[in-house]
Coordinates of C-alpha atoms in Angstrom, one line a residue:
Chain A
M1 CA 0.0 0.2 0.2
V2 CA 2.6 2.3 0.9
K3 CA 4.8 1.4 -1.9
S4 CA 2.0 2.3 -4.4
N5 CA 1.6 5.4 -2.9
I6 CA 5.4 6.4 -3.7
V7 CA 4.7 5.1 -7.0
T8 CA 1.4 7.3 -7.7
L9 CA 3.6 10.4 -5.9
R10 CA 6.5 9.7 -8.6
K11 CA 4.7 9.6 -11.2
A12 CA 2.4 12.8 -10.0
K13 CA 6.0 14.6 -9.6
N14 CA 7.0 13.0 -13.1
S15 CA 3.8 14.8 -14.9
I16 CA 4.0 18.0 -13.1
M17 CA 7.7 18.8 -14.0
L18 CA 7.2 17.6 -17.3
L19 CA 4.3 19.9 -17.8
L20 CA 6.0 22.9 -16.5
C21 CA 8.7 22.0 -19.4
F22 CA 6.3 22.4 -21.8
I23 CA 4.7 25.5 -20.3
S24 CA 8.2 27.0 -20.6
A25 CA 8.6 25.9 -24.0
I26 CA 5.3 27.7 -24.7
Y27 CA 6.5 30.6 -22.4
G28 CA 9.3 31.2 -25.0
I29 CA 7.2 30.9 -27.9
F30 CA 4.5 33.4 -26.9
W31 CA 7.2 36.4 -26.4
L32 CA 8.3 35.6 -29.8
F33 CA 4.8 35.7 -31.2
W34 CA 4.0 38.5 -29.4
I35 CA 7.0 40.6 -30.9
L36 CA 7.0 39.4 -34.2
I37 CA 2.8 39.9 -34.6
T38 CA 3.3 43.4 -33.0
L39 CA 6.1 44.4 -35.7
V40 CA 4.2 42.9 -38.7
I41 CA 0.9 44.5 -38.0
K42 CA 2.2 47.8 -36.5
G43 CA 5.1 47.7 -39.3
S44 CA 2.8 47.0 -42.2
E45 CA 0.3 49.4 -41.2
A46 CA 2.8 52.0 -41.4
F47 CA 4.7 50.9 -44.4
S48 CA 4.7 53.1 -47.4
L49 CA 6.9 53.5 -50.5
K50 CA 7.5 56.9 -49.4
L51 CA 9.5 55.7 -46.5
L52 CA 12.3 54.5 -48.9
Y53 CA 12.6 57.6 -51.3
L54 CA 11.6 60.7 -49.2
D55 CA 14.0 62.3 -46.9
P56 CA 12.5 63.3 -43.5
T57 CA 10.5 66.3 -42.8
P58 CA 11.4 68.9 -40.0
P59 CA 10.1 67.4 -36.5
G60 CA 6.6 67.6 -35.9
V61 CA 5.5 68.2 -39.7
E62 CA 3.9 64.8 -40.6
G63 CA 5.1 62.8 -43.6
G64 CA 8.6 62.4 -45.3
G65 CA 10.7 59.3 -45.3
L66 CA 13.8 57.8 -43.9
R67 CA 15.8 57.3 -47.5
H68 CA 18.9 58.8 -46.0
A69 CA 18.8 56.3 -43.1
F70 CA 18.5 53.2 -45.6
V71 CA 21.3 54.7 -48.0
G72 CA 23.4 55.4 -45.0
H73 CA 22.7 51.9 -43.2
F74 CA 23.7 50.3 -46.8
I75 CA 26.5 52.3 -47.1
I76 CA 27.9 51.7 -43.5
V77 CA 27.2 48.1 -43.3
S78 CA 28.3 47.1 -46.6
L79 CA 31.9 48.9 -46.1
A80 CA 32.1 47.4 -42.7
T81 CA 31.5 43.9 -44.4
V82 CA 34.1 44.6 -46.9
I83 CA 36.8 45.4 -44.8
G84 CA 35.7 42.8 -42.2
I85 CA 34.7 39.4 -44.0
P86 CA 38.3 39.2 -45.5
I87 CA 40.2 39.8 -42.3
G88 CA 37.9 37.5 -40.5
I89 CA 38.3 34.8 -42.9
M90 CA 41.7 34.7 -43.4
A91 CA 42.3 34.9 -39.4
G92 CA 39.9 31.8 -39.6
I93 CA 42.2 30.1 -42.0
F94 CA 45.0 30.9 -40.0
F95 CA 43.6 29.4 -36.6
S96 CA 42.9 26.2 -38.4
E97 CA 45.6 25.4 -41.1
Y98 CA 48.5 26.9 -39.6
G99 CA 48.1 27.6 -35.9
K100 CA 46.6 24.8 -34.6
R101 CA 49.2 23.3 -32.7
S102 CA 50.8 26.6 -31.5
R103 CA 49.8 27.6 -28.0
L104 CA 49.9 31.2 -28.9
F105 CA 47.3 31.1 -31.4
T106 CA 45.3 28.5 -29.3
V107 CA 45.1 31.4 -26.9
L108 CA 44.5 34.0 -29.4
R109 CA 41.5 31.9 -31.2
M110 CA 40.1 31.8 -27.5
I111 CA 40.0 35.5 -27.0
T112 CA 38.7 36.0 -30.7
D113 CA 35.7 33.5 -29.5
I114 CA 35.5 35.9 -26.4
L115 CA 35.5 38.8 -28.6
V116 CA 31.9 37.5 -30.4
S117 CA 30.4 38.0 -26.9
V118 CA 32.0 41.3 -26.0
P119 CA 29.5 44.3 -25.4
T120 CA 29.5 46.1 -28.9
I121 CA 28.9 49.9 -26.9
I122 CA 32.5 49.0 -25.8
V123 CA 33.6 48.8 -29.8
G124 CA 31.6 52.0 -30.2
A125 CA 33.8 53.8 -27.0
T126 CA 37.2 52.5 -28.5
V127 CA 36.5 53.8 -31.7
Y128 CA 35.1 57.1 -30.8
A129 CA 38.4 57.7 -29.1
I130 CA 40.8 56.7 -32.0
L131 CA 38.3 58.4 -35.1
V132 CA 36.3 60.7 -33.3
K133 CA 37.9 62.2 -30.9
P134 CA 40.9 63.4 -33.4
L135 CA 38.5 64.7 -36.0
H136 CA 36.5 66.5 -33.7
H137 CA 33.4 65.4 -35.4
F138 CA 31.2 62.2 -35.7
N139 CA 31.7 60.5 -39.1
A140 CA 30.7 57.5 -40.9
L141 CA 34.1 56.0 -41.2
S142 CA 34.4 55.5 -37.2
G143 CA 30.9 53.6 -37.5
I144 CA 32.2 51.3 -40.2
V145 CA 35.4 50.6 -38.5
A146 CA 33.3 49.7 -35.5
L147 CA 31.1 47.3 -37.4
S148 CA 34.0 45.9 -39.2
I149 CA 35.5 45.0 -35.8
I150 CA 32.2 43.5 -34.6
I151 CA 32.2 41.2 -37.6
M152 CA 35.5 40.0 -37.7
P153 CA 35.6 37.6 -34.6
I154 CA 32.2 36.2 -35.8
V155 CA 33.5 35.3 -39.0
A156 CA 36.9 33.9 -38.1
I157 CA 35.2 31.6 -35.6
T158 CA 32.6 30.1 -38.0
T159 CA 35.4 30.0 -40.7
N160 CA 37.7 28.0 -38.2
E161 CA 34.8 25.8 -37.1
M162 CA 34.2 25.0 -40.7
L163 CA 37.7 24.2 -41.8
K164 CA 37.6 21.8 -38.7
L165 CA 34.9 19.9 -40.6
V166 CA 37.0 19.3 -43.6
P167 CA 38.2 15.9 -43.5
N168 CA 42.2 15.6 -43.2
N169 CA 42.7 12.9 -45.8
L170 CA 41.3 15.6 -48.3
R171 CA 44.5 17.8 -47.3
E172 CA 46.7 14.7 -47.5
A173 CA 45.4 13.9 -51.1
A174 CA 46.4 17.4 -52.3
Y175 CA 49.9 17.1 -50.7
A176 CA 50.7 13.9 -52.2
L177 CA 50.1 15.4 -55.5
G178 CA 52.8 18.4 -54.8
S179 CA 50.9 21.0 -53.8
Y180 CA 52.1 23.6 -51.6
K181 CA 50.3 24.6 -48.3
W182 CA 48.6 27.6 -49.6
E183 CA 47.4 25.7 -52.6
V184 CA 46.2 23.1 -50.7
T185 CA 44.4 25.6 -48.1
L186 CA 42.9 27.8 -50.8
K187 CA 42.1 25.2 -53.5
V188 CA 40.8 22.6 -51.4
T189 CA 40.2 23.2 -48.0
V190 CA 38.6 26.5 -48.3
R191 CA 36.9 25.3 -51.2
A192 CA 35.3 22.2 -49.4
A193 CA 34.3 24.4 -46.7
R194 CA 33.1 27.3 -49.0
N195 CA 29.5 26.7 -47.9
G196 CA 30.1 27.0 -44.4
I197 CA 32.1 29.9 -44.6
L198 CA 29.3 31.5 -46.3
T199 CA 27.0 30.8 -43.5
G200 CA 29.3 32.4 -41.0
V201 CA 29.5 35.5 -43.7
L202 CA 25.7 35.7 -43.6
T203 CA 25.5 35.4 -39.6
G204 CA 28.0 38.1 -39.4
I205 CA 26.3 40.4 -41.6
A206 CA 22.7 39.4 -40.2
R207 CA 24.6 40.4 -36.6
I208 CA 26.0 43.7 -37.7
I209 CA 22.8 45.2 -39.6
G210 CA 21.1 44.8 -36.5
E211 CA 23.6 47.2 -34.7
T212 CA 22.8 50.2 -32.5
A213 CA 24.8 50.9 -29.5
P214 CA 28.4 51.2 -31.5
L215 CA 26.7 53.6 -34.0
L216 CA 25.3 55.8 -31.7
F217 CA 28.2 57.9 -31.1
T218 CA 30.4 57.2 -34.1
S219 CA 28.5 57.5 -37.2
F220 CA 25.9 59.1 -34.9
S221 CA 23.0 60.6 -37.2
N222 CA 22.4 63.1 -39.8
Q223 CA 19.1 64.9 -40.9
Y224 CA 20.4 64.8 -44.7
L225 CA 21.0 62.3 -47.1
N226 CA 25.2 62.2 -46.9
L227 CA 27.3 60.0 -48.8
N228 CA 30.7 61.4 -47.4
I229 CA 32.2 58.8 -44.8
L230 CA 33.9 61.8 -43.1
K231 CA 30.9 63.4 -42.1
P232 CA 27.8 62.1 -39.8
M233 CA 25.7 59.3 -41.3
A234 CA 22.5 58.2 -40.6
S235 CA 21.5 54.8 -40.3
L236 CA 18.0 52.7 -39.6
T237 CA 18.7 51.6 -36.2
V238 CA 19.9 54.8 -34.8
Y239 CA 16.9 56.6 -36.1
I240 CA 14.6 53.5 -35.0
F241 CA 16.2 54.4 -31.3
N242 CA 15.5 58.4 -31.6
Y243 CA 12.3 58.0 -33.5
V244 CA 10.9 55.7 -30.9
M245 CA 12.0 57.9 -27.9
G246 CA 10.8 60.8 -29.6
P247 CA 7.4 62.3 -29.1
Y248 CA 5.6 62.3 -32.6
E249 CA 3.4 59.7 -33.5
Y250 CA 4.4 59.5 -36.8
W251 CA 7.8 59.1 -35.8
H252 CA 6.7 56.0 -34.0
Q253 CA 5.1 54.6 -37.1
Q254 CA 8.0 54.9 -39.3
A255 CA 10.1 53.4 -36.5
W256 CA 7.7 50.5 -36.7
A257 CA 8.0 50.2 -40.4
S258 CA 11.9 50.7 -40.4
A259 CA 12.2 47.8 -37.9
L260 CA 9.8 45.3 -39.9
I261 CA 12.0 46.1 -43.0
L262 CA 15.2 45.6 -41.1
T263 CA 14.0 42.3 -39.1
L264 CA 12.7 40.8 -42.7
I265 CA 16.2 41.2 -44.2
I266 CA 17.8 39.8 -41.4
L267 CA 15.1 36.9 -41.2
L268 CA 16.2 36.5 -44.8
L269 CA 19.8 36.1 -44.3
F270 CA 18.9 33.8 -41.3
G271 CA 16.7 31.6 -43.6
I272 CA 19.4 31.4 -46.2
T273 CA 21.8 30.1 -43.6
R274 CA 19.9 27.5 -42.7
L275 CA 19.1 26.2 -46.6
I276 CA 22.8 26.0 -46.8
I277 CA 23.3 24.0 -43.7
R278 CA 20.1 21.8 -44.6
E279 CA 21.8 21.4 -48.4
R280 CA 25.4 20.3 -46.7
R281 CA 23.7 17.5 -44.3
K282 CA 22.1 15.9 -47.3
Chain B
M1 CA 64.5 20.9 -72.1
V2 CA 66.6 23.5 -70.6
E3 CA 63.9 26.0 -70.9
E4 CA 61.4 23.8 -69.3
T5 CA 63.7 23.3 -66.3
I6 CA 64.0 27.1 -65.7
L7 CA 60.4 27.5 -66.2
E8 CA 59.8 25.0 -63.8
T9 CA 62.2 26.5 -61.0
K10 CA 60.8 30.0 -61.9
E11 CA 57.3 28.5 -61.4
R12 CA 58.2 27.0 -57.9
K13 CA 60.5 30.0 -56.8
K14 CA 57.0 31.9 -57.1
A15 CA 55.0 29.3 -55.7
E16 CA 57.5 29.4 -52.5
K17 CA 57.2 33.1 -52.3
L18 CA 53.4 32.9 -52.4
E19 CA 54.0 30.4 -49.4
V20 CA 55.5 32.9 -47.4
V21 CA 53.1 35.7 -48.5
F22 CA 49.7 33.7 -47.6
K23 CA 51.2 32.5 -44.5
A24 CA 52.3 36.4 -43.4
I25 CA 48.8 37.8 -44.5
F26 CA 46.8 34.8 -42.8
G27 CA 48.8 35.2 -39.7
F28 CA 48.9 39.0 -39.6
S29 CA 44.8 38.6 -39.9
A30 CA 44.7 36.2 -37.1
I31 CA 46.9 38.4 -34.8
T32 CA 44.6 41.6 -35.8
V33 CA 41.7 39.9 -34.6
G34 CA 43.0 37.8 -31.6
L35 CA 45.6 40.4 -30.4
I36 CA 45.9 43.5 -31.6
I37 CA 41.9 44.6 -31.2
P38 CA 41.6 43.5 -27.8
T39 CA 44.8 45.0 -26.7
V40 CA 44.0 48.3 -28.5
V41 CA 40.3 48.0 -27.0
F42 CA 41.9 47.9 -23.6
I43 CA 44.9 50.2 -23.8
V44 CA 42.5 53.0 -25.3
L45 CA 39.8 52.2 -22.5
L46 CA 42.5 52.4 -19.7
A47 CA 44.2 55.6 -21.1
E48 CA 40.9 57.4 -21.2
S49 CA 39.7 56.7 -18.3
K50 CA 42.9 57.6 -16.7
L51 CA 41.9 61.3 -15.8
I52 CA 38.9 60.3 -13.8
I53 CA 40.5 57.7 -11.5
E54 CA 43.9 60.1 -11.1
K55 CA 41.3 62.9 -9.9
K56 CA 38.9 60.8 -7.7
G57 CA 40.7 57.4 -7.3
L58 CA 39.4 54.4 -8.4
I59 CA 37.8 53.3 -4.9
K60 CA 35.9 56.4 -4.4
F61 CA 34.6 56.3 -8.1
L62 CA 33.3 52.9 -7.6
L63 CA 31.8 53.4 -4.3
S64 CA 30.4 56.8 -4.6
Q65 CA 26.9 57.4 -5.4
K66 CA 26.4 60.7 -6.5
W67 CA 26.2 60.8 -10.6
D68 CA 26.1 64.7 -11.2
P69 CA 27.8 65.7 -14.2
V70 CA 26.8 69.5 -13.8
S71 CA 28.5 69.5 -10.9
D72 CA 31.3 67.2 -11.8
E73 CA 30.3 64.5 -9.6
F74 CA 30.8 61.3 -11.0
G75 CA 30.4 58.1 -8.9
A76 CA 29.8 54.7 -10.8
L77 CA 27.9 52.8 -8.2
P78 CA 24.4 53.5 -8.9
M79 CA 25.5 52.1 -12.5
I80 CA 27.4 49.1 -10.9
V81 CA 24.0 48.1 -8.8
G82 CA 21.7 48.8 -11.5
T83 CA 23.6 46.8 -14.0
L84 CA 23.9 43.8 -11.1
I85 CA 20.2 44.2 -9.9
S86 CA 18.7 44.0 -13.8
T87 CA 21.1 40.9 -14.5
F88 CA 20.3 39.4 -11.4
I89 CA 16.6 39.5 -11.9
S90 CA 16.5 38.4 -15.8
M91 CA 19.0 35.6 -15.0
L92 CA 16.7 34.5 -12.2
L93 CA 13.7 34.6 -14.8
A94 CA 15.7 33.0 -17.8
T95 CA 17.6 30.3 -16.0
P96 CA 14.4 28.1 -15.3
I97 CA 12.8 28.4 -18.4
A98 CA 16.2 28.1 -20.8
I99 CA 16.2 24.8 -19.1
G100 CA 12.7 23.7 -19.4
I101 CA 12.8 24.4 -22.8
S102 CA 16.0 22.4 -23.3
I103 CA 14.3 19.6 -21.5
F104 CA 11.4 19.7 -23.5
V105 CA 13.2 20.3 -26.7
V106 CA 15.7 17.3 -26.2
E107 CA 13.5 14.8 -24.3
L108 CA 9.8 15.1 -24.6
A109 CA 8.9 16.9 -27.7
P110 CA 8.1 14.6 -31.1
R111 CA 10.2 15.5 -33.9
W112 CA 8.7 17.8 -35.8
L113 CA 7.4 19.7 -32.9
K114 CA 11.1 19.8 -31.5
E115 CA 12.2 21.5 -35.0
I116 CA 9.7 24.0 -34.7
I117 CA 10.4 25.2 -31.5
R118 CA 14.0 25.0 -31.8
Q119 CA 13.7 27.1 -34.8
A120 CA 11.4 29.5 -33.0
I121 CA 13.8 29.9 -29.9
D122 CA 16.8 30.7 -32.7
L123 CA 14.6 33.1 -34.2
L124 CA 14.3 35.1 -30.8
G125 CA 17.9 35.0 -30.8
I126 CA 18.6 36.8 -34.0
I127 CA 16.1 39.9 -33.5
P128 CA 18.2 42.9 -32.9
S129 CA 17.9 44.2 -29.5
V130 CA 16.6 47.4 -30.9
I131 CA 13.8 45.8 -31.6
Y132 CA 13.4 44.2 -28.3
G133 CA 13.7 47.6 -26.9
M134 CA 11.3 49.5 -29.0
W135 CA 8.7 46.8 -28.7
G136 CA 9.5 46.9 -24.8
F137 CA 9.1 50.8 -24.9
L138 CA 6.0 51.2 -27.1
V139 CA 4.2 47.9 -26.3
L140 CA 5.0 45.8 -23.1
A141 CA 5.7 49.0 -20.7
P142 CA 2.3 50.7 -21.5
F143 CA 0.9 47.1 -20.8
M144 CA 2.8 46.7 -17.5
A145 CA 2.1 50.4 -16.2
T146 CA -1.7 49.9 -16.6
K147 CA -2.1 46.3 -16.1
V148 CA 0.5 44.4 -14.8
E149 CA 2.3 46.5 -12.3
P150 CA -1.1 47.6 -10.6
F151 CA -2.1 44.0 -10.2
I152 CA 1.3 43.1 -8.7
Q153 CA 0.8 46.0 -6.2
R154 CA -2.6 45.1 -5.1
A155 CA -1.6 41.6 -4.5
L156 CA 1.5 42.4 -2.5
I157 CA 0.4 45.4 -0.7
N158 CA -0.1 43.6 2.8
I159 CA 2.9 41.7 2.6
P160 CA 6.1 43.4 4.2
I161 CA 9.0 44.0 2.3
L162 CA 7.5 42.9 -0.9
N163 CA 5.0 45.8 -0.8
E164 CA 8.0 48.1 -0.4
L165 CA 9.7 46.5 -3.2
T166 CA 7.0 47.2 -5.6
S167 CA 5.7 50.6 -4.0
G168 CA 5.7 53.6 -6.4
T169 CA 4.0 55.0 -9.5
S170 CA 4.0 52.2 -12.3
T171 CA 5.2 53.8 -15.5
G172 CA 6.3 51.0 -17.0
I173 CA 9.6 52.3 -17.3
D174 CA 11.6 50.4 -14.6
V175 CA 13.6 47.7 -13.2
L176 CA 11.1 45.0 -13.6
T177 CA 10.1 45.7 -17.2
T178 CA 13.8 46.1 -18.1
S179 CA 14.7 42.6 -16.2
L180 CA 11.9 41.1 -18.2
V181 CA 12.9 41.9 -21.5
L182 CA 16.2 41.5 -20.7
S183 CA 15.4 38.0 -19.5
I184 CA 13.4 37.0 -23.0
M185 CA 16.7 38.2 -24.7
I186 CA 18.8 36.0 -23.1
I187 CA 16.7 32.8 -23.2
P188 CA 17.6 31.7 -26.7
F189 CA 21.4 32.2 -25.9
M190 CA 21.0 30.0 -22.7
S191 CA 18.9 27.3 -23.8
S192 CA 20.9 26.8 -27.3
I193 CA 23.9 26.1 -25.1
V194 CA 22.1 23.9 -22.4
R195 CA 20.6 21.8 -25.2
E196 CA 23.9 21.0 -26.8
A197 CA 25.0 19.8 -23.1
F198 CA 21.9 17.8 -23.1
E199 CA 21.9 16.1 -26.6
M200 CA 25.3 14.8 -25.5
V201 CA 24.5 12.8 -22.9
N202 CA 25.2 9.4 -23.2
P203 CA 21.9 7.4 -24.5
L204 CA 23.0 4.4 -22.6
V205 CA 23.5 5.7 -19.4
K206 CA 19.7 7.0 -20.0
E207 CA 18.5 3.7 -20.8
S208 CA 19.9 2.2 -18.0
A209 CA 18.5 4.5 -15.8
Y210 CA 15.0 3.6 -17.3
A211 CA 15.6 0.0 -16.8
L212 CA 16.0 0.8 -12.9
G213 CA 12.3 1.9 -13.1
A214 CA 13.1 5.4 -13.2
T215 CA 10.3 8.0 -14.1
K216 CA 11.0 10.1 -17.5
W217 CA 11.7 13.4 -14.7
E218 CA 14.1 10.9 -12.5
V219 CA 16.2 10.1 -15.7
I220 CA 16.4 13.9 -16.7
T221 CA 17.5 15.2 -13.0
T222 CA 19.8 12.6 -12.1
V223 CA 21.1 11.6 -15.4
V224 CA 20.6 14.2 -17.9
I225 CA 21.0 17.4 -15.6
R226 CA 23.4 16.0 -13.4
S227 CA 26.0 15.3 -16.4
S228 CA 25.6 18.3 -18.2
I229 CA 26.1 20.7 -15.2
P230 CA 29.4 22.3 -16.7
G231 CA 27.4 23.0 -20.0
I232 CA 24.6 24.2 -18.1
A233 CA 27.1 26.4 -16.0
G234 CA 28.9 27.8 -19.1
G235 CA 25.6 28.6 -20.9
F236 CA 24.6 30.5 -17.7
I237 CA 27.6 32.5 -17.6
I238 CA 27.9 33.4 -21.4
S239 CA 24.3 34.4 -21.0
L240 CA 25.4 36.6 -17.7
G241 CA 27.7 38.3 -20.0
R242 CA 25.4 39.0 -22.5
A243 CA 23.0 40.4 -20.1
I244 CA 25.5 42.6 -18.3
G245 CA 26.5 44.1 -21.8
E246 CA 23.3 44.2 -23.3
T247 CA 22.4 47.9 -24.5
M248 CA 19.7 48.9 -26.4
A249 CA 17.0 46.7 -24.9
V250 CA 17.8 48.4 -21.5
A251 CA 18.5 52.0 -23.0
F252 CA 14.6 52.3 -23.8
L253 CA 13.4 50.8 -20.6
A254 CA 15.4 51.5 -17.7
G255 CA 14.7 55.6 -18.0
N256 CA 18.3 56.7 -17.3
R257 CA 17.8 57.8 -14.0
P258 CA 21.1 57.4 -11.8
E259 CA 20.2 56.7 -8.5
I260 CA 20.1 53.3 -6.8
P261 CA 16.5 51.9 -7.3
R262 CA 14.6 51.5 -4.2
S263 CA 11.9 49.5 -5.4
L264 CA 11.1 47.2 -8.8
L265 CA 9.1 49.9 -10.1
E266 CA 11.4 53.0 -10.0
P267 CA 13.5 54.2 -13.3
F268 CA 17.1 53.3 -12.8
T269 CA 20.6 53.3 -14.7
T270 CA 22.9 50.5 -16.0
I271 CA 26.8 50.6 -17.2
T272 CA 25.4 50.5 -20.8
V273 CA 22.6 52.8 -20.4
A274 CA 24.7 55.3 -19.2
L275 CA 27.3 55.1 -21.9
A276 CA 24.4 55.1 -24.7
N277 CA 22.6 57.9 -23.8
Q278 CA 25.1 60.4 -22.0
F279 CA 28.4 59.3 -24.5
T280 CA 27.4 62.2 -27.0
E281 CA 26.5 64.9 -24.0
A282 CA 29.8 64.3 -22.6
D283 CA 30.9 68.3 -22.9
T284 CA 33.9 68.0 -20.4
E285 CA 37.2 65.9 -20.5
L286 CA 36.3 64.6 -16.8
Y287 CA 32.6 63.6 -17.8
L288 CA 33.7 61.7 -20.8
S289 CA 36.9 59.9 -18.9
A290 CA 34.1 58.7 -16.0
L291 CA 32.1 57.3 -19.1
Y292 CA 35.3 55.5 -20.4
A293 CA 35.9 54.3 -17.0
L294 CA 32.6 52.8 -16.6
A295 CA 33.3 51.3 -20.2
L296 CA 36.6 49.6 -19.0
I297 CA 34.7 48.1 -16.1
L298 CA 32.1 46.5 -18.6
F299 CA 34.8 45.5 -20.4
I300 CA 36.8 43.7 -18.0
T301 CA 33.8 42.0 -16.1
S302 CA 32.6 40.6 -19.4
F303 CA 35.9 39.5 -20.5
I304 CA 36.6 37.5 -17.0
M305 CA 33.5 36.7 -17.3
L306 CA 33.3 35.0 -20.8
L307 CA 36.8 33.6 -20.4
T308 CA 35.4 31.4 -17.5
A309 CA 32.8 30.3 -19.6
K310 CA 35.2 29.5 -22.4
I311 CA 37.4 27.3 -20.3
I312 CA 34.4 25.4 -19.0
L313 CA 33.2 24.4 -22.3
Y314 CA 36.8 23.9 -23.9
R315 CA 37.6 21.7 -21.0
L316 CA 34.2 20.2 -21.9
S317 CA 34.5 19.4 -25.3
R318 CA 38.2 18.3 -25.1
N319 CA 37.0 15.6 -22.4
G320 CA 34.8 14.6 -25.2
Q321 CA 31.5 15.3 -23.5
I322 CA 30.1 17.8 -25.4

């Protein structure tokens, strides 16, 4: 009798705890849906093509768009990508192909891994001291440098991980044909891992597209369309921050629409990486 | 024949030269990312915060409560305490949920559901923090202010300590809302690492436990969780580092009030909020230097924390458990 009581108790505890696990999964998904659904509804309500081709009106005057911020964001992110990706990939190549047995580079790889998660606002503060203070005014170049510093470790670590997956006999086969190390690395190893490296690149871009904090006091903001990277440049994320904190309803609406576009781009990049990973599994 | 040999040696020389060139470029990139950048960051932060530390002294800067740029008073305590409070509460909210989600995904869910929940939680992780922040500010904060917080206040009004912790006017821009949004943000980081640790648990040990008559929950606690404690610890510390360094979500919601909050419903500030809001306003050298000192504290703390987590996880992977 006592025994069966214990069994019932254990079974009850089992069911309750498993139910709690189920609830926590629902809890996580609940927030995701709340955020995404608000974003989609408010964003699509507020979206109009004018957002893309009009510049902002003076504060308080309804209408206008954020063309300058879209252009600025594109310039900053793409130049940061152009600088950051090659250095990141090459660093990843070195960690995996040259520095695997070196103590120094094992440590450097670990530091790189840490840099992926270091608060990005710190990068902004550092770049401010180097590129904004001496020039006495905010400029887009500093924002570009900040974002490129943020993307480098992300790409380096994924490249490294992806190259690790390339089987060693592939490298050995290439060496057996009399190839030099750089030929093996570039023509065989990197080529074999190119899809994986691409996922790292896309993840990195998705990450820096959404960055705000490091841009707040580097590229700052600009009311006008600006193509000169030595002057302050508007970016979408900084504009979202300023508009949301601002007093006007139409600012909030434009911020929702921009946030939706930003999120869709990031989701697209995320979707592509998932497809690539799935392809490879096959 | 001779010409061919000359050609071959030329080719070879070229290839050998390229060998050196490529190694140098790759090596330089690795040193740039892994050594030069972190060193420059550290030196710049140190050099820029020298002024305030010389003028005020490190201990006084860290322990002074008053932050008033107008009268040149810079005490970091409100920011440090604010960071600690919001991080603590958000970890308290996120940890059980992240573990629960991982258990559900790895041990309980049927395959199709597993994939959906996994992708959904990963999605939660790639939404930029500025969007969490704006959603928190425009949607969640008003909801908290009008519905949730008055309800909590009414429910706790007769309970000592708890009623003081929830006293004040409910504006939604406060410790509670900030910590809640922060906890939603770190759930995906933590659960992805915990999930990986769970997936590495040897299925034979689990099956042996089942064979002894253990219930599913008993298997989970005695086998799965116990053998993934290092993985859970690593994921916990990494998420802690994220929570401490998270800027934008917090910048919308904290209210940027440089005082130590007495209640969960008061606005406050954190290190990152102070940096995000005040950096462009810093009009004196001393002010800027005080902000750099905050950045330095943040950098050192998060670096040490992440290092600890990586060492734990690295050891694990070397022992072949993850």
